[in-house]
mmCIF file of C-alpha atoms in Angstrom:
data_model
loop_
_atom_site.group_PDB
_atom_site.id
_atom_site.type_symbol
_atom_site.label_atom_id
_atom_site.label_comp_id
_atom_site.label_asym_id
_atom_site.label_seq_id
_atom_site.Cartn_x
_atom_site.Cartn_y
_atom_site.Cartn_z
ATOM 1 C CA ASP A 1 0.000 0.000 0.000
ATOM 2 C CA ALA A 2 1.170 3.502 -0.811
ATOM 3 C CA LYS A 3 2.125 5.706 2.082
ATOM 4 C CA THR A 4 -0.072 8.675 2.813
ATOM 5 C CA THR A 5 0.807 11.936 4.522
ATOM 6 C CA GLN A 6 -1.735 13.992 6.417
ATOM 7 C CA PRO A 7 -1.440 16.991 8.720
ATOM 8 C CA PRO A 8 -1.708 15.853 12.334
ATOM 9 C CA SER A 9 -4.434 18.305 13.279
ATOM 10 C CA MET A 10 -6.811 20.935 11.900
ATOM 11 C CA ASP A 11 -9.521 23.228 13.211
ATOM 12 C CA CYS A 12 -12.673 24.281 11.411
ATOM 13 C CA ALA A 13 -15.456 26.670 12.386
ATOM 14 C CA GLU A 14 -18.888 25.139 12.719
ATOM 15 C CA GLY A 15 -20.927 25.588 9.550
ATOM 16 C CA ARG A 16 -17.902 26.157 7.380
ATOM 17 C CA ALA A 17 -16.383 23.703 4.917
ATOM 18 C CA ALA A 18 -13.634 21.477 6.266
ATOM 19 C CA ASN A 19 -10.975 20.635 3.701
ATOM 20 C CA LEU A 20 -8.694 17.786 4.745
ATOM 21 C CA PRO A 21 -5.646 17.205 2.538
ATOM 22 C CA CYS A 22 -3.796 13.969 1.880
ATOM 23 C CA ASN A 23 -0.613 13.350 -0.070
ATOM 24 C CA HIS A 24 -0.085 9.967 -1.708
ATOM 25 C CA SER A 25 2.700 10.640 -4.190
ATOM 26 C CA THR A 26 3.612 6.954 -4.685
ATOM 27 C CA ILE A 27 0.091 5.771 -5.441
ATOM 28 C CA SER A 28 -0.157 3.022 -8.062
ATOM 29 C CA GLY A 29 -2.541 2.987 -10.997
ATOM 30 C CA ASN A 30 -4.815 0.363 -9.463
ATOM 31 C CA GLU A 31 -4.979 1.907 -6.005
ATOM 32 C CA TYR A 32 -8.050 3.694 -4.734
ATOM 33 C CA VAL A 33 -8.144 6.508 -2.198
ATOM 34 C CA TYR A 34 -10.314 5.728 0.837
ATOM 35 C CA TRP A 35 -11.329 7.997 3.687
ATOM 36 C CA TYR A 36 -12.472 6.819 7.080
ATOM 37 C CA ARG A 37 -13.045 8.703 10.293
ATOM 38 C CA GLN A 38 -12.968 7.675 13.923
ATOM 39 C CA ILE A 39 -14.975 9.540 16.493
ATOM 40 C CA HIS A 40 -13.670 9.213 20.026
ATOM 41 C CA SER A 41 -14.280 5.769 21.533
ATOM 42 C CA GLN A 42 -15.958 4.434 18.401
ATOM 43 C CA GLY A 43 -14.863 2.169 15.558
ATOM 44 C CA PRO A 44 -13.749 3.744 12.273
ATOM 45 C CA GLN A 45 -16.531 4.814 9.914
ATOM 46 C CA TYR A 46 -16.291 4.623 6.136
ATOM 47 C CA ILE A 47 -16.804 7.984 4.424
ATOM 48 C CA ILE A 48 -15.983 7.779 0.732
ATOM 49 C CA HIS A 49 -13.550 6.359 -1.819
ATOM 50 C CA GLY A 50 -12.494 7.049 -5.385
ATOM 51 C CA LEU A 51 -10.014 6.136 -8.092
ATOM 52 C CA LYS A 52 -9.465 9.234 -10.232
ATOM 53 C CA ASN A 53 -12.782 11.006 -10.657
ATOM 54 C CA ASN A 54 -14.157 13.292 -7.994
ATOM 55 C CA GLU A 55 -16.794 11.617 -5.858
ATOM 56 C CA THR A 56 -19.646 12.916 -3.724
ATOM 57 C CA ASN A 57 -22.020 11.242 -1.336
ATOM 58 C CA GLU A 58 -24.277 12.288 1.508
ATOM 59 C CA MET A 59 -21.338 12.673 3.870
ATOM 60 C CA ALA A 60 -18.589 14.323 1.882
ATOM 61 C CA SER A 61 -16.877 15.079 -1.399
ATOM 62 C CA LEU A 62 -13.547 13.678 -2.530
ATOM 63 C CA ILE A 63 -11.380 15.685 -4.879
ATOM 64 C CA ILE A 64 -8.466 13.811 -6.460
ATOM 65 C CA THR A 65 -5.819 15.702 -8.421
ATOM 66 C CA GLU A 66 -5.290 14.803 -12.057
ATOM 67 C CA ASP A 67 -1.909 13.198 -11.312
ATOM 68 C CA ARG A 68 -3.544 11.342 -8.373
ATOM 69 C CA LYS A 69 -0.675 12.276 -6.083
ATOM 70 C CA SER A 70 -2.944 14.049 -3.621
ATOM 71 C CA SER A 71 -6.559 14.367 -2.636
ATOM 72 C CA THR A 72 -8.838 16.480 -0.450
ATOM 73 C CA LEU A 73 -11.797 15.365 1.596
ATOM 74 C CA ILE A 74 -14.426 18.092 1.876
ATOM 75 C CA LEU A 75 -17.078 18.219 4.574
ATOM 76 C CA PRO A 76 -19.272 20.970 3.148
ATOM 77 C CA HIS A 77 -20.875 22.224 6.362
ATOM 78 C CA ALA A 78 -18.957 20.974 9.373
ATOM 79 C CA THR A 79 -20.867 20.285 12.577
ATOM 80 C CA LEU A 80 -19.599 19.600 16.075
ATOM 81 C CA ARG A 81 -20.318 15.911 15.487
ATOM 82 C CA ASP A 82 -17.723 15.895 12.703
ATOM 83 C CA THR A 83 -14.953 16.275 15.287
ATOM 84 C CA ALA A 84 -12.925 13.092 14.761
ATOM 85 C CA VAL A 85 -9.675 11.649 13.444
ATOM 86 C CA TYR A 86 -9.793 11.358 9.649
ATOM 87 C CA TYR A 87 -7.748 8.667 7.932
ATOM 88 C CA CYS A 88 -6.688 8.715 4.281
ATOM 89 C CA ILE A 89 -5.770 5.275 2.944
ATOM 90 C CA VAL A 90 -4.760 4.035 -0.482
ATOM 91 C CA ARG A 91 -5.120 0.411 -1.551
ATOM 92 C CA PRO A 92 -6.313 -1.715 -4.456
ATOM 93 C CA SER A 93 -10.086 -2.073 -4.459
ATOM 94 C CA THR A 94 -10.000 -5.817 -4.194
ATOM 95 C CA THR A 95 -10.840 -8.165 -1.413
ATOM 96 C CA GLY A 96 -8.050 -9.246 0.790
ATOM 97 C CA ASN A 97 -5.490 -7.725 3.023
ATOM 98 C CA GLN A 98 -5.971 -4.960 5.452
ATOM 99 C CA PHE A 99 -6.223 -1.246 5.478
ATOM 100 C CA TYR A 100 -3.081 0.488 6.690
ATOM 101 C CA PHE A 101 -4.339 3.238 8.944
ATOM 102 C CA GLY A 102 -1.755 5.885 9.743
ATOM 103 C CA THR A 103 -2.197 8.465 12.458
ATOM 104 C CA GLY A 104 -4.636 10.575 10.435
ATOM 105 C CA THR A 105 -5.746 14.183 10.913
ATOM 106 C CA SER A 106 -7.467 15.145 14.120
ATOM 107 C CA LEU A 107 -10.213 17.567 13.079
ATOM 108 C CA THR A 108 -11.735 19.795 15.722
ATOM 109 C CA VAL A 109 -14.906 21.664 14.793
ATOM 110 C CA ILE A 110 -15.141 24.828 16.825
ATOM 111 C CA PRO A 111 -18.517 26.331 17.806
ATOM 112 C CA GLY B 1 -29.927 -2.884 9.134
ATOM 113 C CA ALA B 2 -27.730 -4.227 11.902
ATOM 114 C CA GLY B 3 -24.087 -3.313 11.818
ATOM 115 C CA VAL B 4 -21.066 -5.193 13.089
ATOM 116 C CA SER B 5 -21.430 -6.030 16.766
ATOM 117 C CA GLN B 6 -18.746 -6.983 19.240
ATOM 118 C CA SER B 7 -18.855 -8.375 22.725
ATOM 119 C CA PRO B 8 -18.036 -7.697 25.418
ATOM 120 C CA SER B 9 -17.731 -3.940 25.061
ATOM 121 C CA ASN B 10 -15.285 -3.856 27.951
ATOM 122 C CA LYS B 11 -13.164 -6.595 29.473
ATOM 123 C CA VAL B 12 -10.902 -6.319 32.481
ATOM 124 C CA THR B 13 -8.726 -9.309 33.198
ATOM 125 C CA GLU B 14 -5.719 -10.257 35.235
ATOM 126 C CA LYS B 15 -2.326 -10.875 33.720
ATOM 127 C CA GLY B 16 -1.954 -14.505 32.709
ATOM 128 C CA LYS B 17 -5.643 -15.160 32.121
ATOM 129 C CA ASP B 18 -7.123 -16.112 28.754
ATOM 130 C CA VAL B 19 -9.755 -13.916 27.091
ATOM 131 C CA GLU B 20 -12.130 -14.490 24.206
ATOM 132 C CA LEU B 21 -13.545 -11.633 22.159
ATOM 133 C CA ARG B 22 -16.507 -12.049 19.843
ATOM 134 C CA CYS B 23 -17.448 -10.412 16.556
ATOM 135 C CA ASP B 24 -20.777 -10.707 14.746
ATOM 136 C CA PRO B 25 -20.312 -9.419 11.195
ATOM 137 C CA ILE B 26 -22.931 -7.950 8.911
ATOM 138 C CA SER B 27 -24.930 -10.770 7.323
ATOM 139 C CA GLY B 28 -23.653 -11.699 3.883
ATOM 140 C CA HIS B 29 -20.224 -10.136 4.331
ATOM 141 C CA THR B 30 -17.625 -12.648 3.214
ATOM 142 C CA ALA B 31 -14.588 -10.857 4.629
ATOM 143 C CA LEU B 32 -13.824 -10.298 8.298
ATOM 144 C CA TYR B 33 -10.874 -8.481 9.844
ATOM 145 C CA TRP B 34 -9.477 -8.031 13.343
ATOM 146 C CA TYR B 35 -7.429 -4.988 14.317
ATOM 147 C CA ARG B 36 -5.847 -3.750 17.520
ATOM 148 C CA GLN B 37 -5.679 -0.091 18.510
ATOM 149 C CA ARG B 38 -3.514 0.969 21.425
ATOM 150 C CA LEU B 39 -4.295 4.240 23.167
ATOM 151 C CA GLY B 40 -3.547 7.209 20.947
ATOM 152 C CA GLN B 41 -2.286 5.091 18.085
ATOM 153 C CA GLY B 42 -3.519 3.938 14.693
ATOM 154 C CA LEU B 43 -5.007 0.577 13.829
ATOM 155 C CA GLU B 44 -2.782 -2.495 13.748
ATOM 156 C CA PHE B 45 -3.896 -5.367 11.510
ATOM 157 C CA LEU B 46 -4.152 -8.749 13.203
ATOM 158 C CA ILE B 47 -5.939 -11.301 10.987
ATOM 159 C CA TYR B 48 -8.203 -11.521 7.938
ATOM 160 C CA PHE B 49 -10.795 -14.142 6.928
ATOM 161 C CA GLN B 50 -12.214 -14.441 3.412
ATOM 162 C CA GLY B 51 -14.885 -17.070 2.891
ATOM 163 C CA ASN B 52 -13.511 -20.582 3.224
ATOM 164 C CA SER B 53 -9.955 -19.592 2.324
ATOM 165 C CA ALA B 54 -7.110 -19.981 4.775
ATOM 166 C CA PRO B 55 -6.970 -16.871 6.966
ATOM 167 C CA ASP B 56 -4.213 -14.283 6.633
ATOM 168 C CA LYS B 57 -2.599 -14.433 10.070
ATOM 169 C CA SER B 58 0.369 -12.254 9.197
ATOM 170 C CA GLY B 59 -0.530 -9.567 11.722
ATOM 171 C CA LEU B 60 -0.843 -11.722 14.823
ATOM 172 C CA PRO B 61 1.846 -10.487 17.230
ATOM 173 C CA SER B 62 2.557 -13.797 18.938
ATOM 174 C CA ASP B 63 1.364 -17.378 19.241
ATOM 175 C CA ARG B 64 -0.719 -16.304 22.226
ATOM 176 C CA PHE B 65 -3.145 -14.788 19.730
ATOM 177 C CA SER B 66 -5.506 -16.897 17.643
ATOM 178 C CA ALA B 67 -8.808 -16.420 15.873
ATOM 179 C CA GLU B 68 -11.499 -18.566 14.382
ATOM 180 C CA ARG B 69 -14.435 -17.946 12.130
ATOM 181 C CA THR B 70 -17.305 -20.304 11.467
ATOM 182 C CA GLY B 71 -18.218 -20.089 7.788
ATOM 183 C CA GLU B 72 -19.180 -16.508 7.045
ATOM 184 C CA SER B 73 -20.543 -15.754 10.468
ATOM 185 C CA VAL B 74 -19.252 -15.204 13.965
ATOM 186 C CA SER B 75 -15.561 -14.851 14.729
ATOM 187 C CA THR B 76 -13.738 -15.148 18.017
ATOM 188 C CA LEU B 77 -10.330 -13.724 18.863
ATOM 189 C CA THR B 78 -8.575 -15.529 21.709
ATOM 190 C CA ILE B 79 -5.651 -14.157 23.653
ATOM 191 C CA GLN B 80 -3.961 -16.671 25.927
ATOM 192 C CA ARG B 81 -1.882 -15.794 28.992
ATOM 193 C CA THR B 82 -2.664 -12.095 28.627
ATOM 194 C CA GLN B 83 0.052 -9.525 29.241
ATOM 195 C CA GLN B 84 -0.280 -5.874 30.154
ATOM 196 C CA GLU B 85 0.871 -4.852 26.674
ATOM 197 C CA ASP B 86 -2.221 -6.587 25.288
ATOM 198 C CA SER B 87 -4.330 -3.762 26.728
ATOM 199 C CA ALA B 88 -5.989 -2.068 23.773
ATOM 200 C CA VAL B 89 -9.230 -1.723 21.865
ATOM 201 C CA TYR B 90 -9.800 -4.718 19.602
ATOM 202 C CA LEU B 91 -11.790 -3.819 16.499
ATOM 203 C CA CYS B 92 -13.567 -6.138 14.110
ATOM 204 C CA ALA B 93 -14.622 -5.177 10.589
ATOM 205 C CA SER B 94 -16.589 -7.011 7.923
ATOM 206 C CA SER B 95 -16.841 -6.336 4.229
ATOM 207 C CA PRO B 96 -18.700 -7.555 1.151
ATOM 208 C CA GLY B 97 -15.540 -6.719 -0.781
ATOM 209 C CA THR B 98 -15.097 -3.043 -0.191
ATOM 210 C CA PRO B 99 -15.319 -0.954 1.971
ATOM 211 C CA GLN B 100 -14.896 -2.286 5.503
ATOM 212 C CA TYR B 101 -17.517 -1.675 8.163
ATOM 213 C CA PHE B 102 -16.249 -1.579 11.715
ATOM 214 C CA GLY B 103 -17.790 -2.625 14.982
ATOM 215 C CA PRO B 104 -17.594 -0.542 18.164
ATOM 216 C CA GLY B 105 -14.655 -2.521 19.509
ATOM 217 C CA THR B 106 -13.858 -4.335 22.743
ATOM 218 C CA ARG B 107 -11.737 -2.424 25.240
ATOM 219 C CA LEU B 108 -9.403 -4.910 26.920
ATOM 220 C CA THR B 109 -7.596 -3.943 30.088
ATOM 221 C CA VAL B 110 -5.029 -6.329 31.513
ATOM 222 C CA LEU B 111 -4.154 -5.588 35.114
#
């Protein structure tokens, strides 16, 4: 799995968009970008994943650069409940093996 | 529908005792994973089951750790002769292929 780099922490004002960056400069052509988050004392929660096109679902948007070396997770209107550690992971979208979770970005949404 | 469930939610044991942790995956999910998360750290892969294939045990830290899964249903993680360094949250995830869906975890404390 390609290594990812994320800032250790970020703050965001409630109601504003939270933009969480991730660098994955060694990503391979068959590797997807996944985002999970972990709210304190809970198991990780799947958010979104994509290969090269931008993706959007009810939780977030994922913007992947054309060269696929970096991506940004966007929470369009952050709420206090979005305070969590956000993990960016790259791996082939096939069954098998594990997800390599790094230390992620600790997002704090400020009232 | 029901998500991944784990039991017990908390387990306190004495050093040297054996413990058994249980995971009930989402129905129909062929893949099941166990992870360990020490306080303030990322997830550490332990073992992976896929259908009737031989499990990937490459993440088990020692022969004190073992896991079983019956078909595509319940899995148990057993830790024999527990040590204080085994204290952690043990997370189970199941998947139909991709992505993984995590349970709430079992917090194990070894005194």
